[in-house]
Amino acid sequence: MELDPFMLARMQFAANISFHILFPTITIGLCWILLYFRVRFTLSGDKAWEYAYSFWVKIFALSFALGVVSGITMSFQFGTNWPGFMERAGNIAGPLLGYEVLTAFFLEASFLGIMLFGKERVSNRLHLIATALVAIGTTFSAFWILSLNSWMQTPAGYRIEDGVFFVESWWQVIFNPSFPYRFFHMLNASLLTAAFLIMGISAWRALKQVDGPATWRVMRTGAAMAAVLAPLQIWIGDLHGLNTLEHQPAKVAAMEGIWETEKGAPLTLFGFPDEEAKTTHFAIKVPKLASLILTHEWDGEVKGLNEFEGATPPVAPVFWAFRVMVGIGVLMLLVGWWATFTLFRQPLESRIEHPWLMRALSAMTFSGWIAVLAGWYVTEIGRQPWIVSGLLRTSEVVADHASATLMGTLLGYVGLYAFLLVSYIAALRYLATKPARSLSLLPQAQRFHKPDQEGV
Amino acid sequence: MDLSFWLPLFFAGAMGLALLIYVLLDGYDLGIGMLLPFASEEEKDLMIGSIGPFWDANETWIVLGVGILLIAFPQAHGIVLTALYLPVTIMLMGLILRGVAFDFRVKAGDARKGMWNALFAAGSLIASAAQGWMLGAYITGLSDDTTGLLFSALIAVTLPALYVLLGSAWLLIKTDGALFEKAIRWGRNALLPMGLCLLLVSVATPLVSSVIADKWFTLPNAIGLLPIPLITATAYAGLVWLFNSPVILRSGYGWLIFAALTVICVMASIGLGYSLFPEIIIGRLDLWEAAAATESLLFIFWGTVITLPAILGYTFFIYRVFRGKATALSYD
């Protein structure tokens, strides 16, 4: 791998987008969970739910801020790093991004103010509505950006004139073949990530003996979510895989390490793919299983990488990332069921002494991040060498900056992101270690303003 | 009606409006960020409290501005952002630091609060100066000769003064007491560099392009355009007068400063828009050459017409909810 400007531009974009996705992944899921806490409090008047809200809304706000600033960076990097993409596909990408700004960014950014600082200025109902609007905003945002990403994977509804894309049907562009799968796979991933985050931090509080009644309610919420969503995610993932096989067979061949087209292809569980030798060293294979999973027939034909000469993605990263994602998914399923089985057998008000479960859960706090990153590496690296599958190569749209410029800014970004990631985790640790207050000392809303009248 | 003529025009207007709103709104956030080191610890909390509920939405206006550049004028988007690669990158890093410091300063523990306050101020300054550089480079036609660079550097050091003034103006609306008095001093000190910035931006475009000079200085246009410099000069004189008559500001008219600054920024935008029109990159590309396909513009046009009034509506609502004087933060 040479560090030419093309590779550096890709690394820079990858660094930024990898850092960015960590935070929306948390906020999309966490905001719906916050809404749930708010609804539970409103219906029951149980202050533990109110406390859960005020604890988690702080982590939400911090995550949201990191997502916003790294997202703004991305909106500029489309132009600074890939000007050719906007010049060629701008007629399609532009409006989709525009709708994201108009329907999602303003909505979430504006009502976030009320969500965080408005508790004393607005009625409980309006505060609940503000929380719901932010949750809807984050989900709209995912809708539009995943629609664009899916269009780049499985383009539809376009025509090309002189190398420039034009829209034939917006419906087909937005609801392109891979979009529904990717959208639900990502939403579910986000909910799972948030579920393990809230369980992990709650378990850590239990281990540090700083837990309160809210801690256990939150942990149960996460456990119930994980128990249901983890198997659901495996099912959606399988459907998504079948869709990829239909539209992007080269990606699936790289995921499975299938070098030559064959009938009754074995499933490689583990091994070391070698692109030079076009083989997987020390492969552990299960006969015919790849064919069964991918075609639902023992002797189904699976296309190998040999069919896509000159347009294959790098095999090893896709192959490995896929195994990491699936591995964590299975682990989430097991831990989710274990937690549910353990927690729900106990009465609600009791502390649960189960150090091994608590250790496992706190070790899994950021497991969603790793699975989500691995999943995105599968789908994005698996799309290469194309920026729009089969139609436009990434190398055709890159900007011609000097290597030194790109290297300098890349180091700047990576340094900054590493610093922010460390600060983020340190801040979470700091917040998580603060002792829970007893319910009678329930915190007042964070006061920023002197209310000049009752409610609004 | 010819859509391929009108739609690019509509989006050029919408982009100008979004960037104008950005300058006014995030301008006061960034200004307060730059003023932070000059305030006492308690005042710092108060200052940040005064922008806490708004900054996130304020910052979104630049995303909309750049978004419209990308959506409606993809050709220009590529050229502008490639030419401004370094200042854009530096601005982004500044905005990142400023944005995260908001949260970290109160959530990372008291031991690190000082560091995050410093990063908040540094991020605001970096972002403001980089935006000045970008504005300077843009209005000199993205040329990279010495004059162009020198001019960009001049705007980079003077544009932050406008933001400092906006920040002071915001504090004159949201605070009272000692901080109010400080805000008067801060604003007064920023007047001169801000005036210089205004002057430089005004004279630059006619100097860069003789076509633009002809637009302004030939009769009868010159007479029709006279209100723009006249109104600007009056507003500026008003600012000087108000800052030297603090008794007026203290008696509930602090908002006049923000109003006068708004007038100046609106006039500057109209002037700049008139100078550039119909070009989007001086001497290289006009609006229609840079525009995206008409059917794409039409699709986003309907979205804009429906959502923009809604956005303005709930922005107004949020400002209403959080009206009144700010008080210090009380994170539990």
PDB file of C-alpha atoms in Angstrom, chain A residues 218-405:
ATOM      1  CA  VAL A 218     -31.744   1.062  33.277  1.00  0.00           C
ATOM      2  CA  MET A 219     -29.844  -2.216  33.287  1.00  0.00           C
ATOM      3  CA  ARG A 220     -33.064  -4.214  32.900  1.00  0.00           C
ATOM      4  CA  THR A 221     -34.150  -1.983  30.039  1.00  0.00           C
ATOM      5  CA  GLY A 222     -30.864  -2.670  28.252  1.00  0.00           C
ATOM      6  CA  ALA A 223     -31.053  -6.405  28.923  1.00  0.00           C
ATOM      7  CA  ALA A 224     -34.582  -6.739  27.574  1.00  0.00           C
ATOM      8  CA  MET A 225     -33.611  -4.763  24.484  1.00  0.00           C
ATOM      9  CA  ALA A 226     -30.518  -6.885  23.864  1.00  0.00           C
ATOM     10  CA  ALA A 227     -32.407 -10.148  24.299  1.00  0.00           C
ATOM     11  CA  VAL A 228     -34.898  -9.188  21.608  1.00  0.00           C
ATOM     12  CA  LEU A 229     -32.769  -7.105  19.259  1.00  0.00           C
ATOM     13  CA  ALA A 230     -29.676  -9.341  19.041  1.00  0.00           C
ATOM     14  CA  PRO A 231     -31.493 -12.275  17.369  1.00  0.00           C
ATOM     15  CA  LEU A 232     -33.498  -9.799  15.273  1.00  0.00           C
ATOM     16  CA  GLN A 233     -30.223  -8.274  14.095  1.00  0.00           C
ATOM     17  CA  ILE A 234     -28.855 -11.657  13.033  1.00  0.00           C
ATOM     18  CA  TRP A 235     -31.999 -12.246  10.980  1.00  0.00           C
ATOM     19  CA  ILE A 236     -31.895  -8.770   9.343  1.00  0.00           C
ATOM     20  CA  GLY A 237     -28.180  -9.252   8.710  1.00  0.00           C
ATOM     21  CA  ASP A 238     -28.876 -12.495   6.877  1.00  0.00           C
ATOM     22  CA  LEU A 239     -31.476 -10.793   4.672  1.00  0.00           C
ATOM     23  CA  HIS A 240     -29.036  -7.975   4.012  1.00  0.00           C
ATOM     24  CA  GLY A 241     -26.386 -10.518   3.028  1.00  0.00           C
ATOM     25  CA  LEU A 242     -28.709 -12.164   0.510  1.00  0.00           C
ATOM     26  CA  ASN A 243     -29.450  -8.733  -0.961  1.00  0.00           C
ATOM     27  CA  THR A 244     -25.712  -8.063  -1.258  1.00  0.00           C
ATOM     28  CA  LEU A 245     -25.205 -11.402  -2.978  1.00  0.00           C
ATOM     29  CA  GLU A 246     -27.781 -10.408  -5.570  1.00  0.00           C
ATOM     30  CA  HIS A 247     -26.424  -6.886  -6.229  1.00  0.00           C
ATOM     31  CA  GLN A 248     -22.759  -6.911  -5.167  1.00  0.00           C
ATOM     32  CA  PRO A 249     -21.530 -10.516  -5.476  1.00  0.00           C
ATOM     33  CA  ALA A 250     -17.852  -9.442  -5.401  1.00  0.00           C
ATOM     34  CA  LYS A 251     -18.332  -8.099  -1.887  1.00  0.00           C
ATOM     35  CA  VAL A 252     -19.812 -11.389  -0.685  1.00  0.00           C
ATOM     36  CA  ALA A 253     -16.995 -13.356  -2.333  1.00  0.00           C
ATOM     37  CA  ALA A 254     -14.495 -11.230  -0.375  1.00  0.00           C
ATOM     38  CA  MET A 255     -16.493 -11.600   2.862  1.00  0.00           C
ATOM     39  CA  GLU A 256     -16.491 -15.376   2.527  1.00  0.00           C
ATOM     40  CA  GLY A 257     -13.017 -15.705   0.998  1.00  0.00           C
ATOM     41  CA  ILE A 258     -14.316 -17.525  -2.084  1.00  0.00           C
ATOM     42  CA  TRP A 259     -11.592 -17.301  -4.738  1.00  0.00           C
ATOM     43  CA  GLU A 260     -13.093 -19.426  -7.532  1.00  0.00           C
ATOM     44  CA  THR A 261     -16.725 -19.840  -8.536  1.00  0.00           C
ATOM     45  CA  GLU A 262     -17.954 -23.178  -7.287  1.00  0.00           C
ATOM     46  CA  LYS A 263     -21.024 -25.298  -6.612  1.00  0.00           C
ATOM     47  CA  GLY A 264     -21.472 -26.570  -3.080  1.00  0.00           C
ATOM     48  CA  ALA A 265     -19.017 -23.990  -1.738  1.00  0.00           C
ATOM     49  CA  PRO A 266     -17.660 -24.597   1.783  1.00  0.00           C
ATOM     50  CA  LEU A 267     -17.947 -21.972   4.512  1.00  0.00           C
ATOM     51  CA  THR A 268     -14.568 -20.704   5.707  1.00  0.00           C
ATOM     52  CA  LEU A 269     -14.857 -20.143   9.445  1.00  0.00           C
ATOM     53  CA  PHE A 270     -11.311 -18.935   9.915  1.00  0.00           C
ATOM     54  CA  GLY A 271      -8.073 -18.527   7.953  1.00  0.00           C
ATOM     55  CA  PHE A 272      -5.613 -16.068   6.492  1.00  0.00           C
ATOM     56  CA  PRO A 273      -6.632 -14.769   3.055  1.00  0.00           C
ATOM     57  CA  ASP A 274      -3.675 -14.231   0.698  1.00  0.00           C
ATOM     58  CA  GLU A 275      -4.544 -12.077  -2.288  1.00  0.00           C
ATOM     59  CA  GLU A 276      -1.259 -12.725  -4.140  1.00  0.00           C
ATOM     60  CA  ALA A 277      -1.635 -16.480  -4.020  1.00  0.00           C
ATOM     61  CA  LYS A 278      -5.451 -16.256  -4.322  1.00  0.00           C
ATOM     62  CA  THR A 279      -5.947 -18.662  -1.462  1.00  0.00           C
ATOM     63  CA  THR A 280      -6.790 -18.722   2.242  1.00  0.00           C
ATOM     64  CA  HIS A 281      -4.048 -20.226   4.392  1.00  0.00           C
ATOM     65  CA  PHE A 282      -4.906 -22.530   7.289  1.00  0.00           C
ATOM     66  CA  ALA A 283      -8.559 -22.321   6.367  1.00  0.00           C
ATOM     67  CA  ILE A 284     -11.028 -24.126   8.602  1.00  0.00           C
ATOM     68  CA  LYS A 285     -13.920 -24.986   6.329  1.00  0.00           C
ATOM     69  CA  VAL A 286     -17.358 -26.516   6.716  1.00  0.00           C
ATOM     70  CA  PRO A 287     -18.297 -28.339   3.488  1.00  0.00           C
ATOM     71  CA  LYS A 288     -21.182 -26.924   1.421  1.00  0.00           C
ATOM     72  CA  LEU A 289     -22.274 -24.516   4.156  1.00  0.00           C
ATOM     73  CA  ALA A 290     -21.558 -21.292   2.233  1.00  0.00           C
ATOM     74  CA  SER A 291     -23.793 -22.481  -0.585  1.00  0.00           C
ATOM     75  CA  LEU A 292     -26.490 -23.420   1.894  1.00  0.00           C
ATOM     76  CA  ILE A 293     -26.406 -20.064   3.686  1.00  0.00           C
ATOM     77  CA  LEU A 294     -26.168 -17.932   0.562  1.00  0.00           C
ATOM     78  CA  THR A 295     -28.406 -19.805  -1.873  1.00  0.00           C
ATOM     79  CA  HIS A 296     -30.383 -21.983   0.536  1.00  0.00           C
ATOM     80  CA  GLU A 297     -29.316 -25.040  -1.519  1.00  0.00           C
ATOM     81  CA  TRP A 298     -26.573 -27.571  -0.734  1.00  0.00           C
ATOM     82  CA  ASP A 299     -25.189 -27.419  -4.265  1.00  0.00           C
ATOM     83  CA  GLY A 300     -25.983 -23.799  -5.118  1.00  0.00           C
ATOM     84  CA  GLU A 301     -23.420 -21.921  -7.177  1.00  0.00           C
ATOM     85  CA  VAL A 302     -21.505 -19.122  -5.460  1.00  0.00           C
ATOM     86  CA  LYS A 303     -19.533 -16.689  -7.599  1.00  0.00           C
ATOM     87  CA  GLY A 304     -15.845 -16.378  -6.708  1.00  0.00           C
ATOM     88  CA  LEU A 305     -13.492 -13.409  -6.905  1.00  0.00           C
ATOM     89  CA  ASN A 306     -12.165 -14.755 -10.227  1.00  0.00           C
ATOM     90  CA  GLU A 307     -15.323 -13.429 -11.919  1.00  0.00           C
ATOM     91  CA  PHE A 308     -14.526  -9.799 -11.099  1.00  0.00           C
ATOM     92  CA  GLU A 309     -10.949  -9.442 -12.377  1.00  0.00           C
ATOM     93  CA  GLY A 310      -9.738  -5.828 -12.000  1.00  0.00           C
ATOM     94  CA  ALA A 311     -12.684  -4.805  -9.851  1.00  0.00           C
ATOM     95  CA  THR A 312     -12.309  -6.782  -6.633  1.00  0.00           C
ATOM     96  CA  PRO A 313     -12.220  -5.249  -3.184  1.00  0.00           C
ATOM     97  CA  PRO A 314      -9.239  -5.895  -0.884  1.00  0.00           C
ATOM     98  CA  VAL A 315     -10.042  -9.338   0.502  1.00  0.00           C
ATOM     99  CA  ALA A 316      -8.361  -9.587   3.906  1.00  0.00           C
ATOM    100  CA  PRO A 317      -9.908  -6.495   5.579  1.00  0.00           C
ATOM    101  CA  VAL A 318     -13.393  -7.401   4.362  1.00  0.00           C
ATOM    102  CA  PHE A 319     -12.955 -11.053   5.373  1.00  0.00           C
ATOM    103  CA  TRP A 320     -11.710 -10.143   8.861  1.00  0.00           C
ATOM    104  CA  ALA A 321     -14.122  -7.303   9.524  1.00  0.00           C
ATOM    105  CA  PHE A 322     -17.014  -9.601   8.672  1.00  0.00           C
ATOM    106  CA  ARG A 323     -15.867 -12.199  11.195  1.00  0.00           C
ATOM    107  CA  VAL A 324     -15.417  -9.564  13.904  1.00  0.00           C
ATOM    108  CA  MET A 325     -18.943  -8.242  13.300  1.00  0.00           C
ATOM    109  CA  VAL A 326     -20.573 -11.666  13.343  1.00  0.00           C
ATOM    110  CA  GLY A 327     -18.517 -12.745  16.368  1.00  0.00           C
ATOM    111  CA  ILE A 328     -19.622  -9.747  18.420  1.00  0.00           C
ATOM    112  CA  GLY A 329     -23.208 -10.184  17.257  1.00  0.00           C
ATOM    113  CA  VAL A 330     -23.268 -13.744  18.588  1.00  0.00           C
ATOM    114  CA  LEU A 331     -21.591 -12.649  21.813  1.00  0.00           C
ATOM    115  CA  MET A 332     -24.228  -9.927  22.241  1.00  0.00           C
ATOM    116  CA  LEU A 333     -26.961 -12.509  21.853  1.00  0.00           C
ATOM    117  CA  LEU A 334     -25.455 -14.781  24.519  1.00  0.00           C
ATOM    118  CA  VAL A 335     -24.716 -11.995  27.007  1.00  0.00           C
ATOM    119  CA  GLY A 336     -28.097 -10.373  26.374  1.00  0.00           C
ATOM    120  CA  TRP A 337     -29.947 -13.577  27.192  1.00  0.00           C
ATOM    121  CA  TRP A 338     -27.744 -14.276  30.201  1.00  0.00           C
ATOM    122  CA  ALA A 339     -28.421 -10.782  31.569  1.00  0.00           C
ATOM    123  CA  THR A 340     -32.163 -11.010  30.956  1.00  0.00           C
ATOM    124  CA  PHE A 341     -32.372 -14.441  32.548  1.00  0.00           C
ATOM    125  CA  THR A 342     -30.449 -13.260  35.620  1.00  0.00           C
ATOM    126  CA  LEU A 343     -31.949  -9.801  36.120  1.00  0.00           C
ATOM    127  CA  PHE A 344     -35.616 -10.530  35.575  1.00  0.00           C
ATOM    128  CA  ARG A 345     -35.684 -13.409  38.068  1.00  0.00           C
ATOM    129  CA  GLN A 346     -34.984 -10.907  40.863  1.00  0.00           C
ATOM    130  CA  PRO A 347     -37.458  -8.464  42.359  1.00  0.00           C
ATOM    131  CA  LEU A 348     -37.129  -4.961  40.954  1.00  0.00           C
ATOM    132  CA  GLU A 349     -36.010  -3.196  44.104  1.00  0.00           C
ATOM    133  CA  SER A 350     -33.144  -5.508  45.053  1.00  0.00           C
ATOM    134  CA  ARG A 351     -29.479  -5.101  44.228  1.00  0.00           C
ATOM    135  CA  ILE A 352     -28.254  -8.090  42.315  1.00  0.00           C
ATOM    136  CA  GLU A 353     -25.014  -9.631  43.510  1.00  0.00           C
ATOM    137  CA  HIS A 354     -23.619 -11.247  40.423  1.00  0.00           C
ATOM    138  CA  PRO A 355     -20.074  -9.964  39.913  1.00  0.00           C
ATOM    139  CA  TRP A 356     -19.382 -12.113  36.852  1.00  0.00           C
ATOM    140  CA  LEU A 357     -22.365 -10.825  34.954  1.00  0.00           C
ATOM    141  CA  MET A 358     -21.487  -7.270  35.998  1.00  0.00           C
ATOM    142  CA  ARG A 359     -17.920  -7.718  34.776  1.00  0.00           C
ATOM    143  CA  ALA A 360     -19.093  -9.209  31.502  1.00  0.00           C
ATOM    144  CA  LEU A 361     -21.541  -6.373  30.922  1.00  0.00           C
ATOM    145  CA  SER A 362     -19.050  -3.650  31.704  1.00  0.00           C
ATOM    146  CA  ALA A 363     -16.498  -5.328  29.439  1.00  0.00           C
ATOM    147  CA  MET A 364     -19.139  -5.188  26.673  1.00  0.00           C
ATOM    148  CA  THR A 365     -19.866  -1.447  27.187  1.00  0.00           C
ATOM    149  CA  PHE A 366     -18.458  -0.413  23.800  1.00  0.00           C
ATOM    150  CA  SER A 367     -18.954  -3.733  21.995  1.00  0.00           C
ATOM    151  CA  GLY A 368     -21.535  -2.087  19.738  1.00  0.00           C
ATOM    152  CA  TRP A 369     -18.915   0.346  18.476  1.00  0.00           C
ATOM    153  CA  ILE A 370     -16.603  -2.435  17.373  1.00  0.00           C
ATOM    154  CA  ALA A 371     -19.381  -4.363  15.653  1.00  0.00           C
ATOM    155  CA  VAL A 372     -20.670  -1.246  13.891  1.00  0.00           C
ATOM    156  CA  LEU A 373     -17.219  -0.217  12.682  1.00  0.00           C
ATOM    157  CA  ALA A 374     -16.511  -3.754  11.489  1.00  0.00           C
ATOM    158  CA  GLY A 375     -19.852  -3.840   9.679  1.00  0.00           C
ATOM    159  CA  TRP A 376     -19.179  -0.530   7.954  1.00  0.00           C
ATOM    160  CA  TYR A 377     -15.713  -1.689   6.919  1.00  0.00           C
ATOM    161  CA  VAL A 378     -17.275  -4.771   5.332  1.00  0.00           C
ATOM    162  CA  THR A 379     -19.732  -2.746   3.310  1.00  0.00           C
ATOM    163  CA  GLU A 380     -17.514   0.234   2.436  1.00  0.00           C
ATOM    164  CA  ILE A 381     -14.224  -1.530   1.730  1.00  0.00           C
ATOM    165  CA  GLY A 382     -16.291  -4.235   0.059  1.00  0.00           C
ATOM    166  CA  ARG A 383     -17.629  -1.634  -2.397  1.00  0.00           C
ATOM    167  CA  GLN A 384     -14.154  -0.691  -3.631  1.00  0.00           C
ATOM    168  CA  PRO A 385     -12.797   0.042  -6.185  1.00  0.00           C
ATOM    169  CA  TRP A 386     -16.111   1.758  -6.872  1.00  0.00           C
ATOM    170  CA  ILE A 387     -17.567   4.879  -5.282  1.00  0.00           C
ATOM    171  CA  VAL A 388     -20.832   4.193  -7.122  1.00  0.00           C
ATOM    172  CA  SER A 389     -20.974   0.436  -7.623  1.00  0.00           C
ATOM    173  CA  GLY A 390     -20.090  -0.621 -11.147  1.00  0.00           C
ATOM    174  CA  LEU A 391     -20.406   2.934 -12.509  1.00  0.00           C
ATOM    175  CA  LEU A 392     -17.866   5.305 -11.026  1.00  0.00           C
ATOM    176  CA  ARG A 393     -14.453   4.505  -9.596  1.00  0.00           C
ATOM    177  CA  THR A 394     -13.262   6.155  -6.393  1.00  0.00           C
ATOM    178  CA  SER A 395      -9.947   7.012  -8.075  1.00  0.00           C
ATOM    179  CA  GLU A 396     -11.791   9.061 -10.729  1.00  0.00           C
ATOM    180  CA  VAL A 397     -13.248  11.584  -8.296  1.00  0.00           C
ATOM    181  CA  VAL A 398     -10.359  12.313  -5.932  1.00  0.00           C
ATOM    182  CA  ALA A 399      -9.027  15.868  -5.478  1.00  0.00           C
ATOM    183  CA  ASP A 400      -5.460  16.565  -6.513  1.00  0.00           C
ATOM    184  CA  HIS A 401      -3.938  17.800  -3.273  1.00  0.00           C
ATOM    185  CA  ALA A 402      -0.233  17.333  -2.570  1.00  0.00           C
ATOM    186  CA  SER A 403       0.678  14.270  -0.516  1.00  0.00           C
ATOM    187  CA  ALA A 404       2.361  16.458   2.098  1.00  0.00           C
ATOM    188  CA  THR A 405      -0.779  18.557   2.591  1.00  0.00           C
TER     189      THR A 405
END
